[in-house]
Amino acid sequence: TNDLAVLVQTLEELDGLSENEIASAAAAAKDRGHEGKWLIGMVNFSGNPVLDSLTNRELRKKIMQESLVKANRANENDNKPVLLQMVNLRAERAKLFGKNTHAEHVIAVQTAEHPDNVHAMLRKIAPAAVRNAKAEAEDLKKSAGHEIESWDWGFYTEQVRLEKYNIDTSKMRPYFELESVLKNGVFFAANKLFGITFKERPDLTTYHPEARAFEVNNEDGSKVGLFIGDFYTRDSKRGGAWMNNLVDQNFLFNQLPVVVNNLNIPKPPAGKPTLLTYDETTTLFHEFGHALHGLLSQVKYPRVSGTSVQRDFVEFPSQVNEMWILWPEVVENYARHHETGEKLPQEWIDNLKAASTFNEGHATTSYLAAAILDLAWHSLTSEEAAKVTDVEGFEAQAIKDYGLEFAPVPTRYRSTYFSHIFAGGYSSGYYGYIWSEVLDADTVDWFKENGGLQRKNGEHFKNTLLGRGGSIDSMQMFRNFRGRDSKIEPLLKRRGLL
Ligand SMILES: [Zn+2]
């Protein structure tokens, strides 16, 4: 991956990139001993963020092509042999556990219960996703004046996004100031739904000066627990955003929860406000959804407290919390210009909503291709696994079998750099993102049908589901909450796939 980085000789070729991106490419080149040149590093998915703005088509093509052969070049860093070994060992282990395949072994304890159920769901989505991706390609082609290749997709998508929806995310940042998003947005919505209040406790010493503690109380004054917000990036922190529990709520030892939200927002210079991107705002609402799962837990045993639920269920409550970001009462309360106090213009809010299905054909197709690749590798019996030698052929066939082959939209991860399933804990579990989104979209519909941001709705969600942790069967909790089994239509509608 490192030596696939693309060295750029002239500044002209970088046309379209921001000053920051150019400066970091220059710094990266210098680090590798190429002072005066520019280096575009590889990232761990198919494609690269710079493809969205780079105007030089040849350079885009080179970057995309190199991104697709990571760890797949018959050198000492080629992951194919170790990948095959892992697939074989996993199939063998599944057999020892009395299962046919690794996927059956893993999914047996998830809410999906069996790979067949996952396939049934994914097959409902796949045809519509590819159909939409092809329609999107036609749209982009009109704007580009030529056929759309994978290296053109991001670039023309950004152009069309600007033309069609007039969304310039950089202009929105002054309206998303961290303190206001946190207190007048995230905390505000939680207060309306669950009646809980937040009081910052600077007197409490945490593990780092930047980690801020908040005391959380119920409306009757009784204690809920502690919330710690650790928002800025720093050298000693790992990347990404996540929630973790320092203390799990439980009645066994009568412990109240202590939960942490971590983000990686660049710290502004001293005295300057922290202005978030729309994505960072979304992340804050999302991670706080996990925090609520931990804080509102009402269970006896720590082992089933809060977010201790199945992997294909755990993202669901946090995804639901994202519904409040553009909810009128909430957005009006927090999205204010940090200098003038003026509200985020309604037209921009409408545009953000209108754009929510934009490019979803592409996003869903590339995601699904990766999800079925994960299932394909792990749906082999040990006898079948032993016979596979051609990694690329296997990959192509798996994607084709699902009707997902469409060259302008490569799978989000190819096998040799699919770290979720070969290095992380997501083997036979990558489907979980969309599986839990089915529940999320159905829940969002329930809130809308029942009057939205209301105390009684929050209470019902908490009593039937959010507060139950893993103490009740997940799908039973969902039925208790929704009054029926989940339906897939709300998700299809949300992604523009109906
Ligand atoms: Zn999450």
XYZ file of C-alpha atoms and ligand atoms in Angstrom, residues 241 286-287 290 314-315 318, ligand 1:
8
model
C -15.046 8.042 16.149
C -24.423 9.039 15.704
C -21.921 8.406 18.489
C -24.450 4.773 21.239
C -25.662 -2.472 17.757
C -25.510 0.208 15.038
C -27.058 5.128 16.949
Zn -21.728 3.420 15.336
